[in-house]
Short mmCIF file of C-alpha atoms and ligand atoms in Angstrom, two decimals:
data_model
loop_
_atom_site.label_atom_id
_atom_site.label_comp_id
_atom_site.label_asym_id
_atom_site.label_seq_id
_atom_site.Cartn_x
_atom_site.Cartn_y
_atom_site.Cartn_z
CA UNK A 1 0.00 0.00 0.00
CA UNK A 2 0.74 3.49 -0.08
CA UNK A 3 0.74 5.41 3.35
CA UNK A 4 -0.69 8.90 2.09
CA UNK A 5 -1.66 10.39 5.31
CA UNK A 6 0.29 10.66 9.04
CA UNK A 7 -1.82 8.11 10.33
CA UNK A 8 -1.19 4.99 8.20
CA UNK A 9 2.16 5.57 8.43
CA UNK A 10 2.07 5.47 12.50
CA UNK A 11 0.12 2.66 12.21
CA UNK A 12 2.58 0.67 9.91
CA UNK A 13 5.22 1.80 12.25
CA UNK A 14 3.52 0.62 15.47
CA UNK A 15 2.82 -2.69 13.38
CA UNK A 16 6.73 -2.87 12.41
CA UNK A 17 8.18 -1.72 16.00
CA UNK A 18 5.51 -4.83 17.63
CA UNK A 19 6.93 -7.23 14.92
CA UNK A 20 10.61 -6.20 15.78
CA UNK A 21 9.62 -6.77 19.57
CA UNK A 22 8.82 -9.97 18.94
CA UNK A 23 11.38 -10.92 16.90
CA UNK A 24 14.03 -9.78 19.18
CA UNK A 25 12.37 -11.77 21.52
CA UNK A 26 12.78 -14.73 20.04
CA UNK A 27 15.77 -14.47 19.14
CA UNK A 28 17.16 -14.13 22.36
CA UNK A 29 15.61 -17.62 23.22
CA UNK A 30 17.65 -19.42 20.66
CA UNK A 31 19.61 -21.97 22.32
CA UNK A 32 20.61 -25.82 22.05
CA UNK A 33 18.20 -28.31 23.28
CA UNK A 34 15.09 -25.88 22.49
CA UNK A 35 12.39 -27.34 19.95
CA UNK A 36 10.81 -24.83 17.11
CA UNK A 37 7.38 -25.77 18.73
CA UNK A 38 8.47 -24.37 22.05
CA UNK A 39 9.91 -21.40 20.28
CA UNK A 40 6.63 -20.70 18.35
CA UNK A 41 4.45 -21.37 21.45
CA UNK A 42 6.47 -18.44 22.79
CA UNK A 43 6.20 -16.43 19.70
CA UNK A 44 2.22 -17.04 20.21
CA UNK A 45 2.32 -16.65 23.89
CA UNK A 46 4.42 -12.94 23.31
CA UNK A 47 1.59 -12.13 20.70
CA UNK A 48 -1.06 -12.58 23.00
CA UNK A 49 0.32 -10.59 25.65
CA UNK A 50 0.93 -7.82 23.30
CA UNK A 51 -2.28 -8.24 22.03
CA UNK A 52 -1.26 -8.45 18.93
CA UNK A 53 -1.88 -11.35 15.82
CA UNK A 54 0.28 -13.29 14.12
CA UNK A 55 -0.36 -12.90 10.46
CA UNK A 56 1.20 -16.06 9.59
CA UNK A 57 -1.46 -18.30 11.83
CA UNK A 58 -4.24 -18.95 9.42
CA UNK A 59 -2.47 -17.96 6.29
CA UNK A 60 -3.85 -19.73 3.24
CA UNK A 61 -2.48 -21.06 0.54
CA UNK A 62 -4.63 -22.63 -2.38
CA UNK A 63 -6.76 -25.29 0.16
CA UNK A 64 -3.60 -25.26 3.03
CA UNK A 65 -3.92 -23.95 5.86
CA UNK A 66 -0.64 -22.22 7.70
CA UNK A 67 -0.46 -24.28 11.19
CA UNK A 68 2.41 -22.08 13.28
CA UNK A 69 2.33 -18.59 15.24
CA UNK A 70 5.79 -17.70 13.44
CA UNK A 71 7.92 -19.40 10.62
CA UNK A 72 11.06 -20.81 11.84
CA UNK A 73 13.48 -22.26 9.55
CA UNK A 74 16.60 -24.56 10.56
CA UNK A 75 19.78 -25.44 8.41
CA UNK A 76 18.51 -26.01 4.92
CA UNK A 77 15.45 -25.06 5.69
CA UNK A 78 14.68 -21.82 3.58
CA UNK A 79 11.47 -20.00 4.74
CA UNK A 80 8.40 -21.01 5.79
CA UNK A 81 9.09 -23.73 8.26
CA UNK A 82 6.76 -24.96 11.05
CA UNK A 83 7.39 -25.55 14.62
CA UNK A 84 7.85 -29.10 15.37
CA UNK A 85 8.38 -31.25 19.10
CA UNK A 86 10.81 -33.20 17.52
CA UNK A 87 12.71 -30.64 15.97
CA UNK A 88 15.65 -29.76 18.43
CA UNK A 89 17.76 -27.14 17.88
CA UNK A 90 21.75 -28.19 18.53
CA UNK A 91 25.12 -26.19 18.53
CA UNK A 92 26.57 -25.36 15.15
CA UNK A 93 22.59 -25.20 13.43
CA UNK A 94 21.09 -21.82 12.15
CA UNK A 95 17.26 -20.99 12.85
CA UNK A 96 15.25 -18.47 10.57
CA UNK A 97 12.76 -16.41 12.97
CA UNK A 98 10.46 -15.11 10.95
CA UNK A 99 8.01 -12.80 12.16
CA UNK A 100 4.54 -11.26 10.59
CA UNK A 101 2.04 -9.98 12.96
CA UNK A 102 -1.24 -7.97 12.48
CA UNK A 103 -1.96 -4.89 14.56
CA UNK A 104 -5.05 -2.19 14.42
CA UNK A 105 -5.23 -3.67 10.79
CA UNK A 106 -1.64 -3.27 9.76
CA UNK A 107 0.72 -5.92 9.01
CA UNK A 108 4.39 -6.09 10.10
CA UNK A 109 6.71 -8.91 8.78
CA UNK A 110 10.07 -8.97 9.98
CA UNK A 111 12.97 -12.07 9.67
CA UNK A 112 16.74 -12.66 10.85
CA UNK A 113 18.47 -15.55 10.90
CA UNK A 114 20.49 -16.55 14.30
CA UNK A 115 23.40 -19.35 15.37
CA UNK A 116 22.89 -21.67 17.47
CA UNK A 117 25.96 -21.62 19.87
CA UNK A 118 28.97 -21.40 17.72
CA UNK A 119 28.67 -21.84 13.97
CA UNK A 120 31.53 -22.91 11.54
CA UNK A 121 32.95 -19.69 9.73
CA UNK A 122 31.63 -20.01 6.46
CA UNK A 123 28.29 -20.10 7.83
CA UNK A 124 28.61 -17.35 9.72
CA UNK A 125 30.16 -15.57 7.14
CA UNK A 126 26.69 -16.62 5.30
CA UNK A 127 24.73 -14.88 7.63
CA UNK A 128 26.25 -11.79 7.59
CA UNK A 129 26.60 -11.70 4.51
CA UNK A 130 22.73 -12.15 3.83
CA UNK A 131 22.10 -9.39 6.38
CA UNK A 132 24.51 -7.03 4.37
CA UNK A 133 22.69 -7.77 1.05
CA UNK A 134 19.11 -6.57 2.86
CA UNK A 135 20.81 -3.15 4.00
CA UNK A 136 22.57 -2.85 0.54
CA UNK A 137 19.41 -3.00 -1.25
CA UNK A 138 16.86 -1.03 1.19
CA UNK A 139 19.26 1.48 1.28
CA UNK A 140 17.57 2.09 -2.33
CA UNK A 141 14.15 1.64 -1.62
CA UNK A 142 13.99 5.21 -2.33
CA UNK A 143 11.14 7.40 -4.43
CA UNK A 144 11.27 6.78 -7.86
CA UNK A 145 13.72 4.17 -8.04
CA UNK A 146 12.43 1.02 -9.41
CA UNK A 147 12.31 -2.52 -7.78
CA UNK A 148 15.02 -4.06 -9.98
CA UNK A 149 17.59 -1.40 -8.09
CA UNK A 150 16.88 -3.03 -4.42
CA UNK A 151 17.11 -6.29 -6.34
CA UNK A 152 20.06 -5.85 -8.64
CA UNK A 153 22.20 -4.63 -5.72
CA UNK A 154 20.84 -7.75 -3.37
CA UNK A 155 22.52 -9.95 -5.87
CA UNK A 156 25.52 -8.36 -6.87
CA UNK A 157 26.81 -8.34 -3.43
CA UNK A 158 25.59 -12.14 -2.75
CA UNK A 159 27.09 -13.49 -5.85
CA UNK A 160 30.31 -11.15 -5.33
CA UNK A 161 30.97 -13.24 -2.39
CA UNK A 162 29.79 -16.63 -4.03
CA UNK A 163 26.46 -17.09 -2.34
CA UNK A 164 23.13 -17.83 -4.36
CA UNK A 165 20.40 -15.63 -3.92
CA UNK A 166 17.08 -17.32 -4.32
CA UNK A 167 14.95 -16.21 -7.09
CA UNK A 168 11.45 -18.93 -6.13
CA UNK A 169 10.64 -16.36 -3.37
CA UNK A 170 10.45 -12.60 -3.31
CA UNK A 171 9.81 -9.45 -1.23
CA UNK A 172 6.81 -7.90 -1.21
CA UNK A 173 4.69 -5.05 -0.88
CA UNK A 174 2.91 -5.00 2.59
CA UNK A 175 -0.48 -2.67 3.98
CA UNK A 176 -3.64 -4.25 5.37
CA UNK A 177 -2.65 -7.25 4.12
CA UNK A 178 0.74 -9.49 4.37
CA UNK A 179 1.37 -9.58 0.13
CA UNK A 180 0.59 -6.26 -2.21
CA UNK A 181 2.10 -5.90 -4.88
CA UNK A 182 4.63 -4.67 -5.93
CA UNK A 183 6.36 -7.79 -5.52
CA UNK A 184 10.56 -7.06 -4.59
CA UNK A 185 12.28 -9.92 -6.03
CA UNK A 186 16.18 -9.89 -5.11
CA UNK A 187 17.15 -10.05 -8.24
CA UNK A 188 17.00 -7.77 -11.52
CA UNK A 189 18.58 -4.80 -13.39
CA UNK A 190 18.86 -1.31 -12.11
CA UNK A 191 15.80 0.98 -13.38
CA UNK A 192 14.00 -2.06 -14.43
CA UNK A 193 10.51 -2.84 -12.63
CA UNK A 194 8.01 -1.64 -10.56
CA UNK A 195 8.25 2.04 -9.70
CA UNK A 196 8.52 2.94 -5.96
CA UNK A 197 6.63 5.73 -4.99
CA UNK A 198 7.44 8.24 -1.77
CA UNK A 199 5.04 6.18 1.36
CA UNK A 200 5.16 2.84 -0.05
CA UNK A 201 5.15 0.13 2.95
CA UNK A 202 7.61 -2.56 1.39
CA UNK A 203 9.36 -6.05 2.85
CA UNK A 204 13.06 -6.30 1.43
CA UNK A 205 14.00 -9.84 2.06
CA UNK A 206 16.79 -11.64 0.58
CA UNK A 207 16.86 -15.29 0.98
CA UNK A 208 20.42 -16.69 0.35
CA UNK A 209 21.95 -20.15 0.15
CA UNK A 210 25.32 -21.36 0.53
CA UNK A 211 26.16 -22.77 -3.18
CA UNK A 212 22.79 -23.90 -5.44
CA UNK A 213 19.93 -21.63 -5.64
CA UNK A 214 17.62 -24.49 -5.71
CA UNK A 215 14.91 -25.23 -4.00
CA UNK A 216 12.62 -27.85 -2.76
CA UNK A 217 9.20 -28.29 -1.04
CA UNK A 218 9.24 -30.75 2.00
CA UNK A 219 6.75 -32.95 2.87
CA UNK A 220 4.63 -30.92 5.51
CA UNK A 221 3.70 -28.59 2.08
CA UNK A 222 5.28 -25.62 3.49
CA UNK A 223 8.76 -25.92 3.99
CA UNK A 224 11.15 -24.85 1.33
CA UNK A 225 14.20 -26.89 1.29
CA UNK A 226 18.01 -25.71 -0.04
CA UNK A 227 18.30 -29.05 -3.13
CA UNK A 228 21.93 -29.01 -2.31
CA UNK A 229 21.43 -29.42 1.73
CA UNK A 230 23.62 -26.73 2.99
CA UNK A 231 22.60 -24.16 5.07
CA UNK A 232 20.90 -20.85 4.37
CA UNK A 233 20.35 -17.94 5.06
CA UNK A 234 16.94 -15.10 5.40
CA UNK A 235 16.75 -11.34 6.74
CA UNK A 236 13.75 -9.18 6.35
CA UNK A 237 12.79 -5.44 7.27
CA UNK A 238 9.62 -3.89 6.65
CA UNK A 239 9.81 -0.55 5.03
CA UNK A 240 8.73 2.79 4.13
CA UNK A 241 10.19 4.58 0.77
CA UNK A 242 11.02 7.81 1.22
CA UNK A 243 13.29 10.49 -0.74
CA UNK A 244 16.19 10.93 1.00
CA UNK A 245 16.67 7.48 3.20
CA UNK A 246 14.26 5.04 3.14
CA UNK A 247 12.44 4.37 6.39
CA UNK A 248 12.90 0.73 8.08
CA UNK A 249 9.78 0.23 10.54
CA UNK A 250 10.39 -3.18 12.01
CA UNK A 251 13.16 -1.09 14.65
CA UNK A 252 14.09 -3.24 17.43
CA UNK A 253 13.95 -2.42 20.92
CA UNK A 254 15.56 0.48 22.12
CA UNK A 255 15.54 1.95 18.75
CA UNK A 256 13.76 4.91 18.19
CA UNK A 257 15.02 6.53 15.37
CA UNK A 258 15.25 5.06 11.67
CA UNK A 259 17.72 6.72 10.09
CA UNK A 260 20.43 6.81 13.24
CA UNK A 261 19.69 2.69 13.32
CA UNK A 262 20.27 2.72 9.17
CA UNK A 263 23.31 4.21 9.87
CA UNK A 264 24.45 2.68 13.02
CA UNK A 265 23.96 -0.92 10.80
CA UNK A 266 25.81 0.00 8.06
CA UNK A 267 28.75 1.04 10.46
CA UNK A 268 28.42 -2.60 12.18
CA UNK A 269 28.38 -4.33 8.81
CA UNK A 270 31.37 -2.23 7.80
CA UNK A 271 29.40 -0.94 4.55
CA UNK A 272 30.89 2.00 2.95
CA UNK A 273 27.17 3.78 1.87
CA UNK A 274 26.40 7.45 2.22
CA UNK A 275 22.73 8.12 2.81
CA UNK A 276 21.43 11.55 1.90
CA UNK A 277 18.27 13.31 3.24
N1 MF3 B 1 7.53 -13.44 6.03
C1 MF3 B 1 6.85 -14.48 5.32
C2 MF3 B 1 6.51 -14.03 3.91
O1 MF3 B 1 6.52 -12.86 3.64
C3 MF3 B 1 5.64 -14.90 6.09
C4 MF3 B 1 4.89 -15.96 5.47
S1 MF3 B 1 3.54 -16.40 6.45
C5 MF3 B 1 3.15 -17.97 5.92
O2 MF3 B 1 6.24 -14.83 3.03
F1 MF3 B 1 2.07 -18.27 6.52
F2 MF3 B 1 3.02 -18.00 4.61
F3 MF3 B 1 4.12 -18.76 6.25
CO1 CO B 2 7.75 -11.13 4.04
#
């Protein structure tokens, strides 16, 4: 959607910040020994305190019916995974948290993708650099600019440092409902695509894995599997274009201010972008 007045846009923020909460949350629960179905009871248990909804819950797809509060994806596992007793989280595995609640009518979708104790280095080294490639391209969600600039500079910095970025799943545009359009594949050529316009509430979320970008549907219908096995890797803001800097929404706790977070990222990552405006 496009926010055109104040209050849509506070209301995709409060959506976004509750998302982040949640997230962050989560997050901080990853550990060895903990099962994806006691992590999504929390995730449901967090929502209902916050009386918020998870937008996931429900979600249909052709006759299926989405079972979890959250999706939560380990190893291979791409997106859309389900919380499971038997699935056990152990050192050395990574777990996608991914996040999508509904709140006075908004939706805010938010993903990161966490270690589990220690990970080897070239898996870590796959997780940050899937969290650069979502800062590198949101940094041009930016009026005017087209979708094929977020996606063309998603996957020139994955495939610069030999990753595969996933073309079966794409970002989205997000409102009163989890998918709009325009959809934000992370992929493409600059000034190709979709237009962005100024108030646009978008998800950037690049989807990486380690060495094929192929994919595979488990058995449970929802899943999507890496072909190859290996691990991968998912990170997700919500967003508002704007002119200057775009606006990220989903701002975890104890951040207040978009642009000083923006920045304050792109310091962590190391990433050498200027932002104007
Ligand atoms: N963040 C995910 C997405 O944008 C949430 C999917 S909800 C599900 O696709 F129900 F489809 F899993
Ligand atoms: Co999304």
């Amino acid at each position: 959607m496009i926010c055109k007045s104040f209050k849509d846009k506070e209301r995709i923020r409060a959506a976004g910040r509750s998302a982040a909460a949640v997230l962050d949350r989560l997050c901080a629960m990853v550990e060895p020994g903990l099962s994806t179905w006691e992590l999504d009871e929390a995730g449901g248990e967090i929502m209902k305190d916050m009386g918020i909804k998870s937008a996931c819950k429900g979600y249909r797809s052709g006759y299926r019916v989405f079972p979890s509060y959250t999706c939560l994806s380990v190893n291979d596992e791409i997106v859309h995974g389900i919380g499971v007793k038997d699935r056990i989280l152990k050192e050395g595995d990574v777990i996608s948290v991914d996040v999508c609640i509904r709140e006075d009518g908004f939706v805010g979708d938010n993903c990161r993708t966490v270690p589990v104790g220690e990970v080897s280095p070239e898996v870590a080294r796959l997780l940050r650099v899937t969290e650069e490639s979502l800062y590198v391209g949101l940094v041009r969600a930016l009026h005017k600019n087209r979708v094929g600039d977020i996606g063309n500079a998603v996957q020139r910095h994955v495939e610069d440092e030999g990753f595969a970025i996933i073309t079966n799943f794409v970002g989205h545009g997000v409102g009163r409902t989890l998918h709009e359009d325009p959809q934000i594949p992370n992929y493409g050529k600059p000034g190709a695509g979709a237009l962005l316009r100024k108030g646009m509430a978008i998800c950037v979320e690049p989807m990486v894995n380690t060495k094929s970008p192929r994919v595979r549907m488990a058995k449970d219908g929802w899943t999507a599997l890496a072909e190859d096995q290996l691990p991968s890797a998912h990170f997700e803001h919500t967003m508002l274009v704007d002119e200057g800097t775009p606006e990220i929404v989903t701002l975890p706790p104890g951040h207040h201010h978009a642009t000083k977070f923006l920045k304050a990222k792109l310091e962590q990552l190391s990433l050498p972008i200027e932002l104007d405006g």
